[in-house]
Coordinates of C-alpha atoms and ligand atoms in Angstrom, one line a residue:
M715 CA 116.9 78.9 112.1
H716 CA 118.5 75.6 110.2
R717 CA 118.9 72.3 112.3
S718 CA 118.1 69.4 110.1
P719 CA 120.7 66.2 110.0
P720 CA 124.1 67.4 108.7
R721 CA 123.5 68.5 105.3
S722 CA 127.7 69.8 105.0
L723 CA 128.9 65.7 103.6
V724 CA 126.0 65.2 101.4
L725 CA 125.9 69.0 99.9
G726 CA 129.7 69.2 99.1
L727 CA 129.4 65.4 98.0
M728 CA 127.1 67.4 95.6
A729 CA 128.4 69.9 95.0
A730 CA 131.7 68.1 93.9
L731 CA 130.0 66.3 91.6
V732 CA 128.0 69.2 89.9
L733 CA 130.9 71.2 89.6
S734 CA 133.3 68.0 87.8
G735 CA 130.8 67.7 85.5
T736 CA 130.7 71.0 84.7
G737 CA 134.3 72.8 85.5
G738 CA 135.8 68.6 84.0
S739 CA 139.5 68.0 86.0
A740 CA 138.5 69.2 89.5
T741 CA 139.2 67.2 92.4
A742 CA 136.8 67.7 94.8
E743 CA 138.5 69.1 97.9
P744 CA 139.7 72.3 96.4
T745 CA 137.0 73.3 93.9
I746 CA 134.5 72.5 96.6
S747 CA 136.8 74.0 99.7
Y748 CA 134.5 76.9 100.6
L749 CA 131.3 74.7 101.9
D750 CA 133.9 72.9 103.8
D751 CA 132.5 74.0 106.9
R752 CA 135.5 73.9 109.4
R753 CA 137.4 76.9 107.4
P754 CA 137.1 80.2 108.5
V755 CA 135.0 82.6 107.2
H756 CA 136.5 84.8 105.4
D757 CA 138.1 81.8 104.3
R758 CA 135.7 80.4 103.1
V759 CA 133.6 83.9 101.4
E760 CA 137.5 84.6 99.7
R761 CA 137.3 81.3 98.3
L762 CA 134.0 81.5 97.2
L763 CA 134.2 84.9 96.4
A764 CA 137.5 84.6 93.7
R765 CA 134.9 81.5 91.7
M766 CA 132.0 84.3 91.4
S767 CA 131.8 85.8 87.8
L768 CA 130.3 89.6 87.7
D769 CA 126.9 87.9 86.9
E770 CA 126.9 86.0 89.9
K771 CA 128.6 88.7 91.9
I772 CA 125.2 91.2 91.6
G773 CA 123.0 88.1 91.9
Q774 CA 123.5 88.3 95.4
M775 CA 122.8 92.3 95.3
T776 CA 120.2 91.9 93.9
Q777 CA 116.4 91.2 96.5
P778 CA 112.8 90.5 93.8
E779 CA 109.8 89.8 96.2
R780 CA 109.5 86.4 95.8
Q781 CA 105.7 87.3 93.2
N782 CA 107.9 88.2 90.7
V783 CA 109.7 85.5 90.2
T784 CA 109.8 82.0 89.0
S785 CA 112.6 79.0 90.1
E786 CA 113.5 79.6 86.7
D787 CA 114.5 83.0 87.2
I788 CA 116.0 82.0 90.7
T789 CA 118.7 79.5 88.7
R790 CA 119.2 81.4 86.2
Y791 CA 120.3 84.2 87.7
R792 CA 121.9 83.2 90.6
L793 CA 119.7 85.6 93.2
G794 CA 120.6 85.8 96.2
S795 CA 117.7 86.5 97.9
L796 CA 113.6 87.2 97.7
L797 CA 111.4 88.8 100.4
S798 CA 107.8 88.5 100.9
G799 CA 106.3 92.2 101.3
G800 CA 103.3 92.3 103.4
G801 CA 100.9 90.3 103.3
S802 CA 102.1 88.9 100.4
V803 CA 102.1 84.7 100.9
P804 CA 101.5 81.0 99.5
T805 CA 97.8 79.6 99.6
P806 CA 97.3 78.4 101.7
N807 CA 98.3 80.2 103.7
T808 CA 99.5 78.3 106.6
P809 CA 103.3 77.8 108.2
E810 CA 104.1 74.3 106.5
S811 CA 102.6 76.3 103.1
W812 CA 105.4 78.6 103.5
A813 CA 108.7 76.1 105.1
D814 CA 107.2 74.1 101.3
M815 CA 107.6 77.3 98.9
Y816 CA 110.5 78.6 100.7
D817 CA 112.2 74.9 100.4
G818 CA 111.1 74.8 96.6
F819 CA 113.1 78.5 96.0
Q820 CA 115.8 77.3 98.4
R821 CA 116.1 74.4 95.4
A822 CA 116.4 76.6 93.0
A823 CA 118.9 78.3 94.1
L824 CA 121.5 75.8 95.0
A825 CA 121.0 74.9 91.6
A826 CA 122.7 77.0 90.4
P827 CA 126.2 76.5 89.7
L828 CA 128.1 77.7 93.1
R829 CA 124.7 76.5 95.0
I830 CA 124.8 80.0 97.5
P831 CA 121.4 79.4 99.4
L832 CA 119.0 82.3 99.9
I833 CA 119.0 84.4 102.4
Y834 CA 114.6 85.1 102.7
G835 CA 113.4 88.4 104.4
V836 CA 110.2 88.9 105.8
D837 CA 108.8 91.9 108.2
A838 CA 108.2 89.7 111.3
V839 CA 107.5 93.3 112.8
H840 CA 105.7 91.7 116.3
G841 CA 105.6 88.0 115.6
H842 CA 105.7 86.3 112.2
N843 CA 102.8 88.7 111.2
N844 CA 101.5 87.4 107.5
V845 CA 101.2 83.7 108.7
V846 CA 97.4 83.1 109.8
G847 CA 97.7 81.2 112.8
A848 CA 101.1 83.4 114.1
T849 CA 101.6 84.3 117.7
I850 CA 100.6 87.9 116.8
F851 CA 102.7 90.6 120.3
P852 CA 101.7 94.3 120.8
H853 CA 103.5 96.6 118.8
N854 CA 106.6 98.4 119.6
I855 CA 104.9 101.1 121.5
G856 CA 103.4 99.2 123.6
L857 CA 106.9 97.1 124.4
G858 CA 108.3 100.3 125.1
A859 CA 106.0 100.9 127.5
T860 CA 107.0 97.3 129.0
R861 CA 110.3 98.9 130.0
D862 CA 111.3 95.6 130.2
P863 CA 113.9 95.0 128.0
E864 CA 114.3 90.8 128.8
L865 CA 111.2 90.4 128.0
V866 CA 111.1 91.8 124.9
R867 CA 114.5 89.9 124.1
R868 CA 112.0 86.5 125.5
I869 CA 109.5 87.9 122.5
G870 CA 112.6 88.2 119.7
A871 CA 113.4 83.9 120.1
A872 CA 110.4 83.5 120.0
T873 CA 109.4 85.1 117.3
A874 CA 112.4 83.7 115.1
E875 CA 110.7 79.7 116.2
E876 CA 107.5 80.4 114.8
V877 CA 110.0 82.7 111.5
S878 CA 112.4 80.3 111.2
G879 CA 109.2 76.9 111.4
T880 CA 108.8 78.4 107.8
G881 CA 112.4 78.3 106.8
V882 CA 112.3 82.1 106.4
D883 CA 116.5 83.9 107.7
W884 CA 115.7 86.8 107.5
N885 CA 113.8 89.4 110.6
F886 CA 113.2 93.5 108.2
A887 CA 113.1 93.9 112.8
P888 CA 113.3 95.7 114.5
C889 CA 111.8 99.7 114.1
L890 CA 114.6 101.1 115.8
C891 CA 113.2 105.1 114.9
V892 CA 112.8 107.1 118.2
A893 CA 108.8 108.9 116.6
R894 CA 109.3 112.6 117.3
N895 CA 105.4 113.2 116.4
D896 CA 102.4 111.1 116.2
R897 CA 101.0 112.7 113.2
W898 CA 103.1 109.4 111.3
G899 CA 101.9 106.7 110.6
R900 CA 104.0 104.6 111.7
T901 CA 105.0 106.0 115.6
Y902 CA 103.6 102.0 117.1
E903 CA 106.6 100.7 114.8
S904 CA 108.6 102.9 117.5
F905 CA 109.9 101.7 121.2
G906 CA 109.3 105.7 121.8
E907 CA 110.2 109.1 121.5
I908 CA 113.9 109.1 123.5
P909 CA 116.8 107.3 122.2
E910 CA 117.8 105.7 125.2
L911 CA 114.1 103.2 124.5
P912 CA 114.8 102.1 121.4
S913 CA 118.5 101.5 122.8
Q914 CA 117.4 99.2 125.6
M915 CA 114.5 97.8 123.5
S916 CA 117.7 96.1 120.9
T917 CA 117.9 93.7 122.7
V918 CA 115.2 92.2 120.5
V919 CA 118.9 91.3 118.0
T920 CA 119.9 89.4 120.6
G921 CA 116.7 87.1 121.1
L922 CA 115.8 87.3 117.1
Q923 CA 119.5 86.5 116.0
G924 CA 121.0 84.4 119.0
R925 CA 124.1 84.8 121.5
R926 CA 125.6 84.5 117.9
L927 CA 124.4 83.6 114.5
G928 CA 124.1 80.4 113.1
G929 CA 122.5 78.7 116.5
P930 CA 118.9 77.2 116.8
A931 CA 116.1 78.6 115.9
S932 CA 118.7 82.0 114.4
V933 CA 117.0 84.8 112.5
L934 CA 119.3 87.9 111.2
A935 CA 118.1 90.6 112.7
T936 CA 118.1 94.3 110.2
A937 CA 118.5 97.6 112.5
K938 CA 115.6 99.9 110.5
H939 CA 115.4 102.2 108.7
Y940 CA 118.6 104.0 109.6
V941 CA 118.5 107.3 110.0
G942 CA 116.5 109.8 111.1
D943 CA 112.8 107.5 110.0
G944 CA 111.1 109.2 113.1
G945 CA 112.0 113.1 113.2
T946 CA 110.2 113.8 109.4
T947 CA 108.7 117.3 109.6
G948 CA 105.1 116.8 110.6
G949 CA 105.6 113.3 110.9
K950 CA 104.9 112.6 107.6
D951 CA 106.2 108.8 106.2
Q952 CA 109.1 109.2 104.0
G953 CA 109.3 113.0 104.8
D954 CA 112.7 115.1 105.8
T955 CA 114.1 115.1 108.7
Q956 CA 115.6 119.1 109.5
L957 CA 118.5 118.9 111.9
S958 CA 121.7 119.4 112.7
E959 CA 124.0 116.7 112.1
A960 CA 124.5 116.9 116.2
E961 CA 121.1 116.3 115.9
L962 CA 120.1 113.5 113.8
R963 CA 124.1 112.1 115.9
K964 CA 121.6 112.2 119.4
I965 CA 118.5 111.4 118.6
H966 CA 118.5 109.2 115.9
L967 CA 122.0 107.6 115.9
P968 CA 122.0 105.9 119.0
P969 CA 120.0 103.3 119.2
F970 CA 122.0 101.8 115.0
Q971 CA 124.7 102.2 117.2
A972 CA 123.2 99.8 120.2
A973 CA 121.8 96.8 117.5
I974 CA 125.3 97.4 116.1
R975 CA 127.2 96.5 119.0
R976 CA 124.7 93.9 119.7
G977 CA 125.9 92.4 116.2
A978 CA 122.9 93.3 114.2
G979 CA 123.3 91.2 110.4
S980 CA 121.1 94.2 108.7
V981 CA 120.5 97.3 108.9
M982 CA 117.6 98.6 107.1
I983 CA 118.5 102.6 105.3
T984 CA 114.5 104.7 105.6
Y985 CA 112.7 106.4 102.9
S986 CA 112.9 109.6 104.2
S987 CA 115.2 112.6 103.1
W988 CA 117.9 114.6 105.6
N989 CA 117.6 118.0 105.2
G990 CA 117.0 117.5 101.5
V991 CA 118.9 114.8 100.6
K992 CA 117.4 110.6 100.5
V993 CA 119.2 109.1 102.1
H994 CA 119.6 106.3 99.9
G995 CA 122.2 108.5 98.4
H996 CA 123.8 109.5 100.8
D997 CA 127.9 108.3 100.9
H998 CA 128.2 110.3 104.1
L999 CA 125.5 108.0 105.8
I1000 CA 126.0 105.2 105.0
N1001 CA 129.3 104.2 103.6
G1002 CA 130.8 107.3 106.6
V1003 CA 129.1 107.1 109.8
L1004 CA 127.5 103.4 109.5
K1005 CA 130.4 101.6 108.0
R1006 CA 133.7 103.3 108.5
E1007 CA 132.7 105.7 112.0
L1008 CA 130.8 102.7 113.8
G1009 CA 132.3 100.1 111.9
F1010 CA 129.0 98.2 111.3
S1011 CA 130.3 94.3 109.5
G1012 CA 127.2 93.6 108.1
F1013 CA 125.2 94.7 105.3
V1014 CA 123.0 97.3 103.5
I1015 CA 119.9 96.8 101.8
S1016 CA 117.3 99.5 100.8
D1017 CA 114.2 100.1 101.3
Y1018 CA 111.1 98.9 99.4
N1019 CA 111.7 100.5 95.2
G1020 CA 113.6 102.9 97.9
I1021 CA 116.3 103.3 95.7
D1022 CA 113.4 104.8 92.8
Q1023 CA 113.4 108.0 95.7
I1024 CA 116.7 109.6 95.6
D1025 CA 116.2 111.9 92.7
G1026 CA 111.9 112.0 93.0
Q1027 CA 111.3 110.4 89.8
P1028 CA 109.5 107.3 89.4
G1029 CA 111.7 104.4 89.0
F1030 CA 115.4 103.9 89.3
T1031 CA 117.7 105.4 86.4
P1032 CA 121.1 104.6 86.1
A1033 CA 122.6 106.9 88.5
E1034 CA 121.1 105.9 91.2
V1035 CA 122.1 102.7 90.8
R1036 CA 125.2 103.9 90.9
T1037 CA 124.5 106.6 93.3
A1038 CA 123.5 104.1 95.5
I1039 CA 125.5 101.1 95.4
N1040 CA 128.6 104.2 95.8
A1041 CA 127.1 105.3 99.0
G1042 CA 127.2 101.8 100.5
I1043 CA 124.1 99.6 99.9
D1044 CA 124.7 96.6 99.9
M1045 CA 121.6 94.5 98.6
V1046 CA 118.7 96.3 97.1
M1047 CA 115.3 95.5 97.5
V1048 CA 113.6 95.6 93.8
P1049 CA 110.7 93.9 94.2
S1050 CA 109.2 93.2 90.2
E1051 CA 112.4 95.7 88.4
W1052 CA 115.0 93.6 89.5
R1053 CA 115.6 92.5 85.5
R1054 CA 116.3 95.7 84.4
F1055 CA 118.2 97.0 87.9
I1056 CA 120.9 93.4 87.0
E1057 CA 121.5 94.8 83.9
T1058 CA 121.6 98.7 84.7
L1059 CA 124.6 97.2 87.9
K1060 CA 126.1 95.3 84.8
A1061 CA 126.4 98.0 82.7
E1062 CA 127.7 100.5 85.2
V1063 CA 130.2 98.6 87.0
E1064 CA 131.5 97.4 83.2
A1065 CA 132.0 101.6 82.4
G1066 CA 133.8 101.7 85.8
R1067 CA 131.5 103.7 88.0
V1068 CA 130.9 101.6 89.9
P1069 CA 133.7 99.8 91.2
M1070 CA 134.4 96.5 91.2
A1071 CA 135.9 96.4 94.4
R1072 CA 132.7 98.0 95.8
I1073 CA 130.9 94.6 94.2
D1074 CA 133.4 92.8 96.4
D1075 CA 132.7 94.7 99.7
A1076 CA 129.0 94.0 99.3
N1077 CA 129.1 90.1 97.9
R1078 CA 131.9 89.7 101.1
R1079 CA 129.4 90.9 103.4
I1080 CA 126.3 89.5 102.4
L1081 CA 127.9 86.2 101.7
T1082 CA 129.5 86.0 105.7
K1083 CA 126.0 86.2 106.9
K1084 CA 125.4 83.8 104.4
V1085 CA 128.1 81.9 106.3
E1086 CA 127.9 82.7 109.7
L1087 CA 123.9 81.6 109.4
G1088 CA 124.9 78.0 109.0
L1089 CA 122.7 78.4 105.0
F1090 CA 125.4 76.5 102.9
E1091 CA 125.3 73.9 105.7
R1092 CA 121.6 74.1 106.3
P1093 CA 119.6 75.8 103.9
L1094 CA 116.6 74.2 103.7
T1095 CA 113.2 74.8 107.0
D1096 CA 114.2 73.1 110.3
R1097 CA 110.5 71.9 110.6
R1098 CA 110.9 71.2 114.3
Y1099 CA 110.0 74.5 114.9
L1100 CA 106.4 74.3 113.0
R1101 CA 105.2 73.8 115.4
T1102 CA 105.7 76.6 117.5
V1103 CA 104.2 78.7 115.0
G1104 CA 101.2 79.9 117.1
S1105 CA 102.5 77.9 120.0
A1106 CA 100.3 77.9 123.7
Q1107 CA 104.0 78.3 125.4
H1108 CA 104.4 81.2 122.9
R1109 CA 100.6 83.0 123.0
A1110 CA 101.6 82.9 127.3
L1111 CA 104.5 84.8 126.8
A1112 CA 102.4 87.8 124.6
R1113 CA 99.9 87.5 127.3
E1114 CA 102.1 88.4 129.8
A1115 CA 103.7 91.7 127.4
V1116 CA 100.5 92.7 126.5
A1117 CA 99.7 93.1 130.2
E1118 CA 102.7 94.9 131.3
S1119 CA 103.0 97.0 128.6
Q1120 CA 99.5 98.0 129.4
V1121 CA 99.0 101.8 130.9
L1122 CA 96.6 103.4 133.6
L1123 CA 96.8 107.1 133.1
K1124 CA 93.1 107.7 134.8
N1125 CA 91.0 105.1 138.0
Q1126 CA 88.8 108.8 139.2
R1127 CA 87.6 106.6 142.3
N1128 CA 89.8 103.5 141.7
V1129 CA 87.1 101.8 139.4
L1130 CA 90.1 100.1 138.6
P1131 CA 90.3 96.9 139.4
L1132 CA 87.1 95.3 138.6
D1133 CA 85.3 93.1 140.7
R1134 CA 85.6 89.2 139.4
G1135 CA 83.5 86.8 140.5
N1136 CA 80.1 88.6 140.8
G1137 CA 80.8 91.9 138.8
K1138 CA 77.6 92.7 136.5
I1139 CA 80.0 94.2 133.3
F1140 CA 78.7 95.7 130.9
V1141 CA 81.0 96.2 127.9
A1142 CA 81.1 97.7 124.0
G1143 CA 83.4 99.4 121.2
K1144 CA 84.2 99.0 118.1
N1145 CA 87.3 97.4 119.1
A1146 CA 86.2 95.1 122.0
D1147 CA 85.5 92.4 119.9
D1148 CA 87.5 92.4 116.7
I1149 CA 91.6 90.5 116.5
G1150 CA 92.1 92.0 113.4
N1151 CA 91.8 96.4 115.3
Q1152 CA 93.8 94.9 118.7
S1153 CA 96.5 93.5 116.2
G1154 CA 97.2 96.8 113.6
G1155 CA 98.4 97.2 111.1
W1156 CA 101.5 94.7 109.4
T1157 CA 99.1 91.6 110.5
I1158 CA 98.2 88.9 107.9
T1159 CA 97.8 92.2 105.2
W1160 CA 100.6 95.3 105.1
Q1161 CA 98.4 97.4 105.9
G1162 CA 96.0 95.1 108.3
S1163 CA 92.1 94.6 108.7
S1164 CA 89.4 94.8 110.5
G1165 CA 87.7 91.2 111.7
P1166 CA 88.8 87.5 112.6
I1167 CA 92.2 87.2 110.5
T1168 CA 93.8 85.3 112.0
P1169 CA 93.0 82.9 115.6
G1170 CA 93.6 84.7 119.0
T1171 CA 91.6 85.9 122.3
T1172 CA 89.9 89.3 121.3
I1173 CA 90.0 91.9 124.6
L1174 CA 85.7 91.0 124.7
E1175 CA 86.6 87.6 125.4
G1176 CA 89.7 87.8 127.4
I1177 CA 87.3 89.6 129.8
E1178 CA 84.5 87.2 129.6
Q1179 CA 87.3 83.9 130.3
T1180 CA 88.1 86.7 133.6
A1181 CA 85.4 87.2 134.7
G1182 CA 84.3 83.5 135.2
K1183 CA 80.9 81.7 135.2
S1184 CA 79.7 84.0 138.3
G1185 CA 80.2 87.8 136.7
T1186 CA 77.9 88.7 133.8
V1187 CA 79.6 90.1 131.0
T1188 CA 77.1 91.9 128.8
Y1189 CA 78.5 92.7 125.3
S1190 CA 76.7 95.4 121.9
R1191 CA 79.4 96.9 119.2
D1192 CA 77.3 100.6 120.1
G1193 CA 76.7 100.7 123.8
S1194 CA 72.9 100.4 123.1
G1195 CA 71.0 98.1 125.4
I1196 CA 73.1 99.5 128.9
D1197 CA 71.4 100.2 132.0
G1198 CA 71.8 101.1 135.7
S1199 CA 72.2 98.3 136.5
Y1200 CA 75.5 97.5 135.9
E1201 CA 79.1 97.9 138.1
A1202 CA 80.8 99.8 134.8
A1203 CA 80.7 99.8 131.7
V1204 CA 84.2 99.2 129.5
A1205 CA 84.3 101.1 125.9
V1206 CA 87.0 99.8 124.1
V1207 CA 87.6 102.1 120.9
G1208 CA 90.3 103.9 119.3
E1209 CA 92.0 103.7 116.2
T1210 CA 91.6 101.0 113.0
P1211 CA 94.0 99.4 111.5
Y1212 CA 96.7 101.0 109.1
A1213 CA 100.6 100.7 108.3
E1214 CA 103.4 103.3 106.6
F1215 CA 101.7 106.2 104.3
F1216 CA 98.1 105.2 104.7
G1217 CA 98.3 106.0 109.0
D1218 CA 99.3 109.6 109.0
R1219 CA 97.6 111.8 110.4
P1220 CA 97.8 115.1 108.9
G1221 CA 94.7 116.8 110.9
A1222 CA 92.7 115.8 113.9
M1223 CA 93.8 113.3 116.5
G1224 CA 90.5 112.8 118.3
L1225 CA 88.2 109.5 118.2
D1226 CA 86.4 108.9 115.5
A1227 CA 82.0 109.7 115.7
E1228 CA 81.5 106.2 116.7
D1229 CA 83.6 105.4 119.6
L1230 CA 82.2 109.3 120.8
A1231 CA 78.8 107.5 120.2
T1232 CA 79.9 105.0 122.1
I1233 CA 81.0 106.3 124.9
E1234 CA 77.4 108.8 125.2
R1235 CA 75.0 106.0 125.0
L1236 CA 77.1 104.2 127.8
R1237 CA 77.3 107.5 129.9
A1238 CA 74.0 108.5 129.6
S1239 CA 72.9 105.2 131.5
G1240 CA 74.8 106.9 134.6
V1241 CA 77.7 103.5 135.1
P1242 CA 81.0 104.4 135.2
V1243 CA 82.6 104.3 132.1
I1244 CA 86.3 102.9 131.4
V1245 CA 87.6 104.0 128.1
V1246 CA 90.0 101.1 127.3
L1247 CA 91.7 103.0 124.6
V1248 CA 93.1 100.7 120.9
S1249 CA 95.3 103.1 119.7
G1250 CA 99.2 102.7 117.8
R1251 CA 99.9 106.5 119.5
P1252 CA 98.1 108.4 122.2
L1253 CA 95.0 110.2 120.5
D1254 CA 93.6 113.6 121.4
I1255 CA 91.4 113.6 123.8
S1256 CA 91.9 116.2 126.9
A1257 CA 88.2 117.5 126.5
E1258 CA 86.9 114.2 126.5
L1259 CA 88.7 112.5 129.2
P1260 CA 86.7 114.7 132.0
K1261 CA 83.5 112.6 131.5
W1262 CA 85.7 109.0 132.3
N1263 CA 85.7 107.6 134.9
A1264 CA 89.7 105.5 133.8
L1265 CA 91.1 104.9 131.4
L1266 CA 94.0 102.3 130.6
A1267 CA 95.8 103.0 127.0
S1268 CA 96.1 99.4 125.6
W1269 CA 98.1 100.5 122.4
L1270 CA 98.0 97.8 119.8
P1271 CA 98.2 94.2 121.9
G1272 CA 98.1 91.7 118.9
T1273 CA 96.2 88.4 119.3
E1274 CA 96.3 87.8 123.3
G1275 CA 93.2 90.1 124.8
R1276 CA 93.7 88.7 127.7
G1277 CA 96.3 90.0 128.8
V1278 CA 93.7 93.5 128.9
A1279 CA 91.8 92.0 130.6
D1280 CA 94.3 90.6 133.0
V1281 CA 95.0 94.2 133.9
L1282 CA 91.4 95.5 133.9
F1283 CA 91.1 92.8 136.8
G1284 CA 93.9 93.2 139.2
I1285 CA 94.9 89.6 137.7
R1286 CA 97.8 92.0 137.2
K1287 CA 99.0 95.3 138.6
P1288 CA 99.6 98.3 135.4
T1289 CA 102.7 98.8 135.6
G1290 CA 103.0 99.8 132.4
K1291 CA 105.1 103.6 131.1
L1292 CA 104.1 106.1 128.5
P1293 CA 106.7 105.5 126.2
V1294 CA 105.7 109.2 124.7
T1295 CA 104.3 112.4 125.9
W1296 CA 100.5 112.2 125.6
M1297 CA 99.7 115.8 124.2
N1298 CA 96.8 117.9 125.3
S1299 CA 96.0 119.0 122.0
V1300 CA 97.1 118.2 118.9
S1301 CA 98.2 121.4 118.2
Q1302 CA 101.2 120.8 120.4
Q1303 CA 103.0 118.1 117.3
P1304 CA 105.3 117.6 117.3
I1305 CA 105.6 116.9 121.7
N1306 CA 108.2 115.1 123.5
R1307 CA 110.0 114.9 126.6
G1308 CA 111.5 118.2 128.2
D1309 CA 111.1 119.9 125.5
G1310 CA 109.0 122.7 127.1
Q1311 CA 105.4 122.2 126.5
D1312 CA 102.4 121.5 128.9
P1313 CA 101.2 117.8 127.8
L1314 CA 98.0 116.0 129.1
F1315 CA 100.5 112.9 130.4
P1316 CA 103.8 113.5 130.9
F1317 CA 106.6 110.9 128.8
G1318 CA 106.6 108.4 131.3
Y1319 CA 104.1 108.6 133.0
G1320 CA 101.3 105.0 134.2
L1321 CA 99.2 104.5 137.8
T1322 CA 98.8 101.5 139.2
Y1323 CA 96.7 100.0 141.9
R1324 CA 96.8 100.0 145.0
R1325 CA 95.5 97.1 146.3
Ligands
BGC2389 C1 108.8 99.4 104.4 C2 109.9 98.5 104.9 C3 110.2 97.2 105.2 C4 110.1 96.5 103.5 C5 109.1 95.2 103.4 C6 108.6 99.3 102.8 O1 107.9 99.3 102.3 O2 109.3 100.3 104.9 O3 109.9 99.0 106.6 O4 110.7 96.3 105.7 O5 108.7 97.3 102.7 O6 108.2 94.9 103.4
BGC2390 C1 104.6 96.0 100.2 C2 105.0 96.5 101.4 C3 105.8 97.6 101.0 C4 105.3 98.4 100.0 C5 105.8 99.8 99.9 C6 103.4 96.4 99.8 O1 102.9 96.2 97.9 O2 103.1 94.9 100.2 O3 105.5 94.9 102.3 O4 106.5 97.5 102.8 O5 104.1 97.9 99.5 O6 105.2 100.3 99.3

C-alpha cells in the first residue's frame, strides 16, 4: 500500500530528534535501531518492545472506532489501531478525504515518542465497499459460483489497490465461513457450503497481501470468523454451533488452514459459540488449535464488541477482558469503550491475572505485521493508487466476475440467450434498475440500502447497452404496460439489502408479494418469462418455478450489471455452478451436499448454452 519516496531516513532523523529531545543523552544509532529497515524484522520488533512501557503495549492491543477518538487521544493513549465500522466514513465520502483522514490519524500516532504507526482496518468485503465510487465486486457467494480461484486472487489485488489509495492498511476479509444454513443472513459472505470452496478461494488472501507483505498495494488480510460462524443452529447469526470437535475440524477449520498457509496476517474471532461456549473466550480453539497446532503466527483480533458477549451480559467486565486476552486474543475491537478497556487490562496485568508474557506475545505479533507491511518506512497514504478507485480496469474485472458468477438453472426451449440487435424485450422487477439492491449489504452503509447509492451500471442499463440501437428495451418496475408483442420478459426480482443479524430469515424464504405480482403481470401477457434472481442465497421458489421459462441466479453482482446482460445475451456462456444446495422447500433447511435430502437443484448444478 504505502509506496512513497524512501521515508525511513527522514523518519529516522525525526525520531532521533524527538527521542534525544525527551531522553537527553541518547545518540541516534542505538536509540532508533528499530527504525532501521536493514535489520531483520524480529530484531527490530525486540528492540522496540524493549523500549515500550505497559501503557504503550496496551495501546497496541486496543482498536477503537474512528468516530470515538480524536487525534489527541491517539497520541496520548498510544493507540495502535483504528477501524471504520460498516458505513463509518469521512465527509465527503470521497477517496481523497479517506486518504486525508487516514494521514491525519497516522500523523497523530507518529507524534507519540516511539513513533509506532497505526494499522487501520476496514471491511472491504466486495471491493472497497464503504467508499462512494469504488468498484463493487460480487459478494462471495457469487465468486464461489465461478469456481475460479485465480479470478478471486485478481479481485483481491484490485481491492487492495483501491484500499491502498485511501491509506487503509488492513482488510477484515475474507470471510471464510462455510455457510451451512441459508437462513443465516451472512450466507452471501460465504464462498460456499463445503469447506473446499472457501479453501480454494483463499487465493483472495494472496491477492490482498501480495506474494509478501510490504510490496506495492499490500493490504493485511483477515481470515474470519474463526471458527464455526456458518454452522450455528437454525442459521442464527452469532448463535451456537453444536458440533463434535471432529465435525468442527472437518467442516469449518480447513479454510483457515488454507489461509494460514497463504500467510494471512490476522484472524478474527467469531461472535458465535461452540457447544454453548463463546469462541471469544475459547483457550482451546485460539491458543490451542489456531496458534499452537496450526502455527498461526499473525495476530488475532476480536470482533466488534465481541468480548462483551463472553458472559452473556451486555458490556465487558474485567473477567471478560482477562479471559479473552488469556485465551489468545491479541488486539481487541472496542469501538467506544476503549478507555475503560485500557484501564481494565492494565489493572488485570498489574494484579498478575494477565501475564506480562501474554502482553509481550500479543505485541510481538502485532508489531511484526506492522514492520512487515513497511508501515514504519511508509506510514502515509500512497496516493498514486487513488486513481484506481472505481477505475475502468477494475470495473472490467468486476464485469467479468459477474458474468462468471451467473448460474443458469432453467432454460426451457432455449429461451436464452436473448437476441441481440433486433429483439423486443420487456424488463421489470424491483431489482432491475437499482444499484443498491444488486449490491446488497456492506455497500456504502453497514446494512446496504436501495437506490443509486454509488456509481455503476444497473442490470437494466446493462441490458439496454447490450441490446444495442436496433433492439427495443421497455422497462416498467411492476411489469405494467407489457403486451404480447415482446419476444421475452425479464423479471429481475429477489432480495433487498441486508447484512449480519438483520438478514436472518427464520420464517418463510420465498419471494415477496411485490415480486410475485410483477411476475404475474408479465405472465399474463403470454410472453416467455425469464427470472433473474438477485439474492444473497437460494430462495424457496419451487412452487413458482414451473411458471417460469428460464431462471438465472445472479447472486449479488455489485456495480457491474453489464456482466448479467453478457450472459443473458450469450456474449458469455453461463459457466457458474451452484456453491450451495438449492432447497426444494424451506422446511429442508439446513440442506447441504450429501445429507440425503432431495433438493430442487443439487450443489454444483448449472446449465450452459449449446449455441
Ligand atoms: C462483523 C465483522 C466486521 C466487524 C467490523 C462485525 O459486526 O461481524 O465481520 O469485520 O463488525 O465492522
Ligand atoms: C458497525 C458495523 C459493525 C456492527 C456491529 C455497526 O454499527 O457499523 O461495522 O459490524 O455495528 O454490531
